[in-house]
XYZ file of C-alpha atoms in Angstrom:
599
model
C -195.301 133.045 17.220
C -193.839 129.527 16.970
C -196.868 128.154 15.214
C -196.759 130.943 12.620
C -193.069 130.260 11.958
C -193.806 126.505 11.607
C -196.510 127.083 9.065
C -194.328 129.569 7.165
C -191.457 127.015 7.082
C -193.698 124.264 5.964
C -195.289 126.433 3.154
C -191.663 127.145 1.989
C -190.857 123.437 1.864
C -194.048 122.599 0.090
C -193.398 125.396 -2.541
C -189.863 124.062 -2.918
C -191.005 120.554 -3.427
C -193.453 121.802 -6.053
C -190.841 123.743 -7.995
C -189.004 122.102 -10.787
C -185.854 122.097 -8.711
C -187.491 120.368 -5.834
C -188.903 117.771 -8.088
C -185.836 117.166 -10.113
C -183.419 116.514 -7.186
C -183.981 112.800 -7.276
C -182.073 110.322 -5.149
C -182.399 106.543 -5.069
C -184.784 105.462 -2.170
C -184.265 101.756 -2.453
C -182.287 99.243 -4.607
C -181.799 95.581 -4.593
C -179.581 92.995 -6.267
C -180.962 90.976 -9.200
C -182.957 88.366 -7.251
C -181.860 84.770 -7.317
C -184.225 82.552 -9.381
C -185.879 85.400 -11.322
C -185.379 86.263 -14.986
C -185.854 89.813 -16.239
C -187.961 89.955 -19.373
C -189.518 92.753 -21.521
C -190.473 96.220 -20.244
C -193.829 96.364 -18.532
C -196.723 97.355 -20.787
C -197.218 101.107 -20.400
C -200.874 100.717 -19.670
C -200.466 98.006 -17.068
C -202.137 98.952 -13.741
C -199.949 98.888 -10.676
C -201.343 99.465 -7.133
C -198.747 101.367 -5.286
C -198.741 101.453 -1.575
C -196.856 104.363 -0.023
C -195.838 104.094 3.556
C -195.475 107.330 5.644
C -193.262 107.265 8.706
C -194.815 106.319 12.114
C -192.686 108.585 14.384
C -194.288 107.413 17.564
C -194.211 103.637 16.936
C -191.597 103.292 19.782
C -194.308 104.593 22.133
C -196.857 102.063 20.785
C -194.225 99.279 21.187
C -193.668 100.419 24.856
C -197.437 100.196 25.336
C -197.568 96.778 23.678
C -194.971 95.308 26.046
C -196.555 96.822 29.208
C -199.941 95.416 28.441
C -198.498 92.005 27.424
C -196.151 91.536 30.277
C -197.885 89.526 33.166
C -195.577 91.113 35.792
C -196.622 94.699 34.719
C -199.440 96.588 36.456
C -201.014 97.333 33.089
C -201.198 93.638 31.927
C -204.291 93.187 29.883
C -205.122 96.888 29.487
C -205.195 96.789 25.727
C -205.424 99.915 23.683
C -208.469 101.025 21.743
C -208.444 101.251 17.905
C -208.372 105.057 18.136
C -205.449 105.091 20.589
C -203.443 102.831 18.346
C -204.161 104.855 15.284
C -203.102 107.999 17.090
C -199.706 106.386 18.054
C -198.939 105.224 14.470
C -200.110 108.425 12.680
C -197.521 110.204 10.562
C -196.654 113.945 11.280
C -198.837 116.492 9.437
C -195.656 117.744 7.638
C -195.190 114.222 6.099
C -198.871 114.127 4.926
C -198.700 117.605 3.354
C -195.451 117.076 1.601
C -196.465 113.732 0.099
C -199.804 115.269 -0.861
C -197.890 118.059 -2.640
C -195.761 115.436 -4.571
C -198.807 113.482 -5.571
C -200.535 116.681 -6.730
C -197.452 117.527 -8.896
C -198.271 114.290 -10.723
C -201.903 115.300 -11.207
C -203.494 113.317 -8.333
C -206.242 114.721 -6.172
C -207.387 113.495 -2.821
C -210.234 111.444 -4.284
C -207.749 109.608 -6.497
C -206.288 107.510 -3.625
C -207.171 106.056 -0.284
C -205.661 106.296 3.102
C -205.498 103.900 6.014
C -207.443 104.917 9.216
C -204.163 106.209 10.844
C -203.110 107.895 7.494
C -199.913 106.082 7.550
C -200.518 104.213 4.261
C -201.602 105.668 0.876
C -202.853 103.353 -1.812
C -203.205 104.428 -5.404
C -203.520 102.659 -8.752
C -201.518 104.023 -11.615
C -200.455 102.916 -15.157
C -196.884 101.570 -15.381
C -195.809 104.458 -17.470
C -196.870 107.046 -14.813
C -195.326 104.934 -11.983
C -192.017 104.955 -13.907
C -192.174 108.631 -14.234
C -193.024 109.209 -10.524
C -190.293 106.824 -9.282
C -187.589 107.595 -12.072
C -187.355 103.919 -12.812
C -188.225 101.324 -15.404
C -190.485 98.295 -14.581
C -190.024 94.937 -16.249
C -191.705 91.691 -16.364
C -189.781 89.215 -14.105
C -190.391 85.512 -14.291
C -189.656 83.022 -11.536
C -187.618 80.205 -13.118
C -189.019 77.301 -11.076
C -192.766 78.178 -10.972
C -193.208 80.256 -14.065
C -194.963 83.033 -11.925
C -194.504 86.476 -13.362
C -194.635 89.895 -11.730
C -193.872 93.457 -12.566
C -190.953 94.864 -10.538
C -187.877 97.021 -10.673
C -184.454 96.873 -8.986
C -184.504 100.449 -7.772
C -186.662 103.597 -7.587
C -186.054 107.194 -6.706
C -187.861 110.029 -4.990
C -187.098 113.745 -4.509
C -184.434 113.872 -1.819
C -186.654 116.136 0.296
C -189.216 113.328 0.451
C -186.921 110.554 1.717
C -187.582 111.255 5.423
C -191.287 111.541 4.813
C -191.850 108.200 2.841
C -190.581 104.939 4.323
C -191.158 102.764 1.229
C -193.335 102.277 -1.858
C -194.252 98.856 -2.937
C -194.640 96.737 -4.974
C -191.397 97.831 -6.558
C -188.401 95.890 -5.366
C -190.129 92.944 -3.638
C -189.812 89.512 -5.115
C -191.421 87.562 -2.386
C -193.507 84.551 -3.335
C -196.115 83.941 -0.636
C -196.485 80.215 -0.091
C -198.797 77.900 1.661
C -197.001 76.102 4.520
C -197.986 72.561 3.680
C -195.824 69.430 3.230
C -198.031 66.525 2.250
C -201.483 65.572 1.311
C -202.078 61.903 0.734
C -204.699 59.176 0.699
C -205.038 55.415 1.491
C -207.882 53.012 2.187
C -206.641 52.845 5.740
C -206.740 56.533 6.147
C -210.227 56.710 4.883
C -211.759 54.620 7.706
C -213.666 56.213 10.488
C -211.576 58.095 13.085
C -213.949 57.204 15.857
C -212.860 53.546 16.657
C -211.013 53.570 20.007
C -207.858 51.721 20.621
C -205.376 50.979 23.445
C -204.017 53.865 25.491
C -200.564 55.365 25.614
C -199.595 56.569 29.042
C -197.334 59.682 28.958
C -194.837 60.701 31.647
C -196.994 63.721 32.641
C -199.829 61.451 33.533
C -201.987 62.148 30.374
C -203.505 59.176 28.553
C -203.723 59.257 24.742
C -205.395 56.802 22.377
C -202.859 54.771 20.532
C -204.444 55.435 17.182
C -203.256 59.076 17.496
C -199.831 57.858 16.470
C -201.142 57.359 12.944
C -204.148 59.616 12.643
C -204.535 62.978 14.436
C -207.981 64.102 15.271
C -209.685 66.672 17.546
C -210.073 64.020 20.258
C -206.448 63.159 19.924
C -205.385 66.910 20.365
C -207.706 67.437 23.396
C -206.293 64.249 24.967
C -202.609 64.974 24.217
C -202.909 68.655 25.288
C -204.947 68.127 28.470
C -208.157 69.880 27.330
C -210.648 67.089 27.664
C -214.006 68.296 29.246
C -213.335 72.002 28.823
C -216.247 73.676 26.987
C -215.816 77.202 25.587
C -218.612 79.665 25.705
C -220.433 80.983 22.614
C -221.661 84.072 24.470
C -218.707 85.684 26.258
C -217.479 87.699 23.160
C -214.690 85.331 22.260
C -214.033 84.826 18.571
C -211.386 82.992 16.374
C -210.235 83.736 12.871
C -208.435 82.028 10.049
C -206.892 83.839 7.121
C -207.001 82.554 3.574
C -204.952 83.580 0.689
C -203.980 82.445 -2.923
C -207.513 81.442 -3.717
C -207.743 78.952 -1.022
C -211.438 78.202 -0.388
C -212.858 76.640 2.809
C -215.662 74.325 1.702
C -218.711 74.157 3.899
C -219.701 70.653 2.792
C -216.168 69.433 3.681
C -216.552 71.098 7.079
C -219.852 69.512 7.681
C -218.369 65.991 6.876
C -215.512 66.792 9.232
C -217.766 67.796 12.095
C -219.866 64.653 11.662
C -216.815 62.576 11.800
C -215.018 64.408 14.725
C -217.436 66.789 16.457
C -221.118 65.800 15.813
C -222.477 68.650 18.011
C -221.060 71.187 15.514
C -222.602 69.665 12.353
C -225.114 72.456 11.775
C -222.696 75.221 12.564
C -220.663 77.265 10.101
C -218.309 80.310 10.063
C -218.692 83.907 9.122
C -217.048 84.636 5.644
C -215.313 87.970 5.099
C -214.016 88.952 1.629
C -211.194 91.325 1.425
C -210.040 93.025 -1.739
C -212.434 90.746 -3.708
C -211.373 87.522 -2.017
C -213.663 84.634 -2.865
C -214.711 81.428 -1.198
C -216.116 79.285 -3.886
C -218.330 76.474 -2.703
C -217.771 74.394 -5.861
C -216.328 71.324 -4.183
C -213.681 70.896 -6.901
C -212.305 74.287 -5.947
C -211.974 73.461 -2.238
C -208.523 74.338 -0.829
C -206.648 71.675 1.223
C -204.995 74.401 3.197
C -208.230 76.345 3.900
C -210.154 73.134 4.755
C -207.304 72.057 7.205
C -207.156 75.462 8.845
C -210.896 75.825 9.407
C -211.781 72.295 10.219
C -209.322 72.017 13.097
C -209.341 75.518 14.359
C -213.091 75.775 14.413
C -213.495 72.109 15.435
C -211.343 72.515 18.533
C -213.138 75.708 19.505
C -216.864 75.093 18.735
C -219.165 76.817 19.647
C -216.851 79.935 19.643
C -217.936 82.199 16.788
C -215.516 81.720 13.848
C -214.456 83.908 10.790
C -212.661 82.919 7.658
C -211.025 85.934 5.961
C -210.413 85.451 2.198
C -207.855 88.017 0.822
C -207.168 88.400 -2.902
C -203.736 89.383 -3.956
C -200.590 88.704 -5.989
C -202.108 86.935 -8.950
C -199.690 85.927 -11.671
C -199.064 88.614 -14.258
C -199.698 87.296 -17.909
C -198.243 89.769 -20.354
C -200.172 88.551 -23.389
C -203.544 88.816 -21.659
C -202.833 92.015 -19.873
C -203.923 91.070 -16.390
C -205.299 94.219 -14.728
C -203.755 93.739 -11.305
C -200.292 93.070 -9.989
C -200.343 93.381 -6.283
C -197.615 92.956 -3.618
C -198.101 90.147 -1.176
C -201.453 90.653 0.548
C -200.515 90.871 4.303
C -200.846 94.642 4.019
C -204.214 94.352 2.261
C -205.516 92.095 5.183
C -204.026 94.460 7.660
C -205.611 97.489 6.083
C -208.912 95.867 6.360
C -208.639 94.426 9.817
C -207.060 97.431 11.463
C -210.019 99.408 10.258
C -212.506 97.150 12.074
C -213.854 98.100 15.439
C -214.053 94.533 16.606
C -211.396 91.913 15.703
C -211.223 88.225 16.630
C -209.056 87.657 19.766
C -207.208 84.747 18.047
C -206.138 84.558 14.446
C -204.043 81.857 12.682
C -202.127 82.219 9.382
C -200.525 79.311 7.530
C -198.644 81.190 4.837
C -195.262 82.772 4.608
C -192.310 84.020 2.455
C -188.659 83.449 2.482
C -187.455 86.372 4.756
C -184.695 87.495 2.423
C -187.201 88.085 -0.412
C -189.140 90.575 1.614
C -187.407 94.132 1.603
C -186.259 94.993 5.180
C -188.274 98.105 5.377
C -191.486 96.524 4.094
C -191.150 93.499 6.515
C -190.721 96.012 9.361
C -193.823 97.840 8.305
C -195.875 94.714 8.114
C -194.532 93.541 11.507
C -195.505 96.989 12.910
C -199.031 96.329 11.690
C -199.101 92.969 13.555
C -197.964 94.905 16.719
C -200.933 97.198 16.351
C -203.261 94.196 16.446
C -201.355 92.939 19.512
C -201.795 96.131 21.375
C -205.462 95.943 20.711
C -205.736 92.430 22.246
C -205.488 89.996 19.363
C -203.049 86.994 19.476
C -201.506 86.146 16.018
C -200.163 82.736 15.149
C -198.108 81.945 12.128
C -196.704 78.640 10.918
C -192.932 78.575 11.333
C -192.353 76.957 7.888
C -191.871 73.515 6.391
C -188.243 73.511 5.336
C -186.345 72.966 8.619
C -183.504 75.514 8.616
C -183.806 75.735 4.793
C -185.488 77.869 2.303
C -189.106 76.606 2.870
C -188.783 73.728 0.458
C -189.886 70.646 2.536
C -187.516 68.411 0.441
C -184.023 68.932 1.721
C -182.644 67.492 -1.381
C -183.908 70.344 -3.550
C -183.396 73.312 -1.123
C -181.466 76.225 -2.385
C -179.999 77.790 0.749
C -178.249 80.787 -0.782
C -178.438 84.550 -0.007
C -180.315 86.666 -2.330
C -177.968 89.699 -2.160
C -175.743 88.869 -5.006
C -173.126 86.939 -2.944
C -174.896 83.541 -3.304
C -173.526 82.589 0.102
C -174.755 79.424 1.906
C -176.997 80.379 4.789
C -179.989 79.061 6.856
C -182.945 81.149 5.672
C -185.633 82.410 8.001
C -189.265 82.648 7.101
C -191.540 85.717 7.308
C -193.837 86.599 9.070
C -192.776 83.880 11.504
C -189.621 85.966 12.122
C -191.620 89.001 13.174
C -191.178 89.514 16.923
C -194.753 90.611 17.404
C -196.412 87.260 16.351
C -196.282 83.708 17.802
C -194.476 81.367 15.500
C -195.606 77.651 15.771
C -193.301 74.734 14.799
C -194.298 71.140 14.588
C -194.042 67.779 16.393
C -195.210 64.166 15.485
C -196.183 61.029 17.209
C -197.130 60.064 20.825
C -194.950 60.599 22.848
C -194.032 63.768 20.880
C -190.812 64.323 19.091
C -189.855 67.253 16.610
C -191.090 66.661 13.166
C -188.227 67.003 10.636
C -189.653 69.767 8.609
C -190.346 72.115 11.547
C -189.118 75.533 10.435
C -186.882 77.238 12.866
C -183.769 79.496 13.249
C -182.885 83.102 13.497
C -184.036 86.212 11.690
C -181.576 88.529 9.714
C -184.131 91.283 9.607
C -185.284 91.427 13.156
C -183.059 91.610 16.283
C -183.787 89.366 19.159
C -186.467 90.734 21.436
C -185.810 91.087 25.102
C -188.603 88.567 26.125
C -186.657 85.647 24.678
C -183.110 86.711 25.695
C -182.736 84.307 28.548
C -184.169 81.316 26.769
C -182.256 81.725 23.560
C -178.961 82.642 25.283
C -179.364 79.397 27.203
C -179.717 77.480 23.992
C -176.689 79.264 22.276
C -174.375 79.065 25.269
C -175.325 75.701 26.718
C -177.118 73.466 24.172
C -175.556 74.255 20.830
C -172.005 72.939 20.524
C -169.532 75.760 20.258
C -168.820 76.924 16.764
C -171.543 74.704 15.150
C -173.024 76.404 12.064
C -170.905 79.582 12.681
C -171.750 82.077 9.920
C -174.781 80.117 8.794
C -177.267 81.975 11.038
C -177.546 85.281 12.930
C -177.240 84.445 16.644
C -178.466 87.976 17.600
C -181.551 87.687 15.497
C -185.266 87.092 16.587
C -185.370 83.292 17.178
C -188.342 81.092 16.259
C -190.493 79.098 16.663
C -191.864 80.141 19.917
C -194.099 77.032 20.519
C -195.070 73.891 18.739
C -197.969 71.458 18.156
C -198.696 68.342 16.304
C -198.045 68.873 12.542
C -198.606 65.649 10.565
C -201.169 62.918 9.931
C -204.132 65.282 10.402
C -207.402 63.698 9.264
C -209.507 66.233 7.317
C -212.143 66.061 4.620
C -211.080 67.542 1.218
C -213.351 67.675 -1.869
C -215.760 65.235 -0.079
C -213.310 62.545 0.944
C -211.183 61.941 4.064
C -207.411 62.014 3.950
C -204.282 62.888 5.946
C -202.474 66.178 5.662
C -199.361 67.553 7.291
C -197.232 70.653 7.741
C -196.869 73.531 10.140
C -200.043 74.697 8.551
C -201.635 72.124 10.842
C -199.730 73.102 13.967
C -200.527 76.780 13.850
C -204.389 76.477 13.659
C -204.138 73.890 16.395
C -202.178 76.009 18.742
C -204.475 78.880 17.934
C -207.422 76.616 18.893
C -205.936 76.147 22.347
C -205.204 79.843 22.656
C -208.807 80.575 21.813
C -209.936 78.214 24.517
C -207.632 80.082 26.993
C -209.250 83.283 25.874
C -212.667 81.915 26.445
C -211.702 80.896 30.019
C -210.311 84.413 30.675
C -213.330 86.243 29.220
C -215.701 84.077 31.127
C -213.838 84.831 34.332
C -214.261 88.574 33.521
C -210.655 89.005 32.410
C -209.424 90.625 29.099
C -208.136 88.513 26.173
C -204.395 87.426 26.150
C -203.424 89.670 23.196
C -199.766 89.532 22.211
C -198.735 86.219 23.775
C -194.886 86.018 23.733
C -193.906 87.888 26.936
C -196.252 85.554 28.852
C -194.959 82.528 27.080
C -191.325 83.288 27.890
C -192.020 84.062 31.529
C -194.758 82.377 33.777
C -196.125 80.654 30.677
C -193.057 78.353 30.377
C -194.418 76.132 33.050
C -197.520 75.242 30.885
C -195.639 73.512 28.145
C -194.511 69.985 27.303
C -190.803 70.214 26.593
C -189.770 68.332 23.397
C -186.201 67.086 23.603
C -185.958 64.651 20.661
C -185.625 65.419 16.944
C -184.105 67.945 14.632
C -184.975 70.097 11.556
C -182.455 69.243 8.726
C -181.943 71.504 5.820
C -179.164 73.192 3.616
C -177.330 69.963 3.707
C -177.036 69.834 7.467
C -178.810 68.063 10.342
C -180.218 71.472 11.395
C -180.706 72.303 15.051
C -181.561 69.710 17.653
C -184.539 69.743 20.044
C -183.201 69.993 23.616
C -184.263 70.743 27.197
C -185.798 74.314 27.212
C -186.266 76.421 24.266
C -184.845 75.360 20.955
C -185.149 76.545 17.273
C -186.973 73.415 16.309
C -189.988 73.227 18.712
C -189.620 76.426 20.717
C -190.797 76.167 24.276
C -192.747 72.984 23.465
C -196.323 71.940 23.108
C -199.211 73.285 25.260
C -200.543 71.702 28.416
C -203.960 73.312 28.435
C -204.911 72.661 31.986
C -201.642 74.160 33.266
C -201.825 77.165 30.912
C -205.466 77.761 31.930
C -204.358 77.959 35.599
C -201.623 80.351 34.649
C -203.617 82.778 32.573
C -206.430 82.830 35.112
C -204.028 83.797 37.801
C -202.636 86.930 36.011
């Protein structure tokens, strides 16, 4: 009887939605202020193709989150019991009512099931439509918006509407109101005759307070050998046969050149010279092997992550997305930032690398809150399945991502133009591990290390004690009041060396720096820990942060010197314990190995 009544009610709602009254009762779903630094231009060409991504609610995400924390907490009986792909999809699936109502709405605009695609969990719908139809569906007008500084152009709107009866069945539709500009996290790439010499020549040793001995040359040039010495991993050999894998993401046409990788291996890890990586193209992503098109970011990420973990099987994901729109040419695609494209692909795979590093990010305030939350939820799904995700914390200190403090624009993007420290996304997502940066031996915080507090995400329980200790006991009372959200998710979580990395780029050696170096570095050591666990018959680490902020704290080198200036301030200071410059510190692999093998 109840089932029959439910079906009857649903039919009535669908019929009501399909009626002229149901469709005409439009209400604004989302609106934003005119974004700082963007200029509105002409109306979008009517035939311009827009790929809309429609997010349906995930009513049971709180249950998934509960599972995630249980399998990631080393003190919980379920630690390491990660969920299957199918179990995760079931937990994020929308209600049947939402699916049917959205189907009815799409049908009213002439779409059939074969005209769009769904994610495996059916929580995302992707369809490509001409701008004129998108305007009709969303009761809005799209314009060409141009970014003043870069000249990049996108098609966006400041608001869109949906039938009021659909608001609880659609979380968001993008790209509509999102003016994010995905950026590589990279500060410097420079050359000199001195830097082009071989990295193999030994020098005198630096004796650290923890008993570790590091070659003195590591103060000027960072190599794989330097990192293994500094982070106490000399002599550990990962297995190529225990199922462990490591992945690197590539965006914005950053190509990882195989000849550069071979030169790097010959220089720093000769045993790996004849090895390579698996290339995976997503959404038409390319990986040109024309040496002149090699990407410094992609070369850095793959050379150090894969060099540290050889012979662990490695994957480079190349995801296309967010090309500039050129009105006079009529570029056929205009996508939102491609994290969702990557997530759509990876979440659909049965096997995913246990460790993945990303060296790209946006200013958090440029990413609509509901969109950031849905992307973050996607990262949580991977964590629940046993994958550890590392993201660079950013290269602008407490500023807007610009590594030059003199040119930072630390203003809110909500029409108030208020001065504020600006967090980076996805580093601010509580379901990823954000990696800040250090420099020199002994280590100090590197000045550009991104760190601070999110405005979008509240502080997760796993870091409450560490962050409260910093706010109450390490930060002078009243300092920077109003410039940051003390209740927000704090980052970075950890750090690693972030400057003077010796790579090969377009056939020549040189030095590069940025948290785009620290993230793949830290990921490399996480992969080594995963190798140790898998060889011992244990599951991979998965979502790492609950471990890091509990028993894992004992496995880090605390960094207490340095700061991360920005926004016309000295920024935060590195202190004893966690701080928003270097997080918990840098890894001591031997200690961490003992910790992760004991849980």
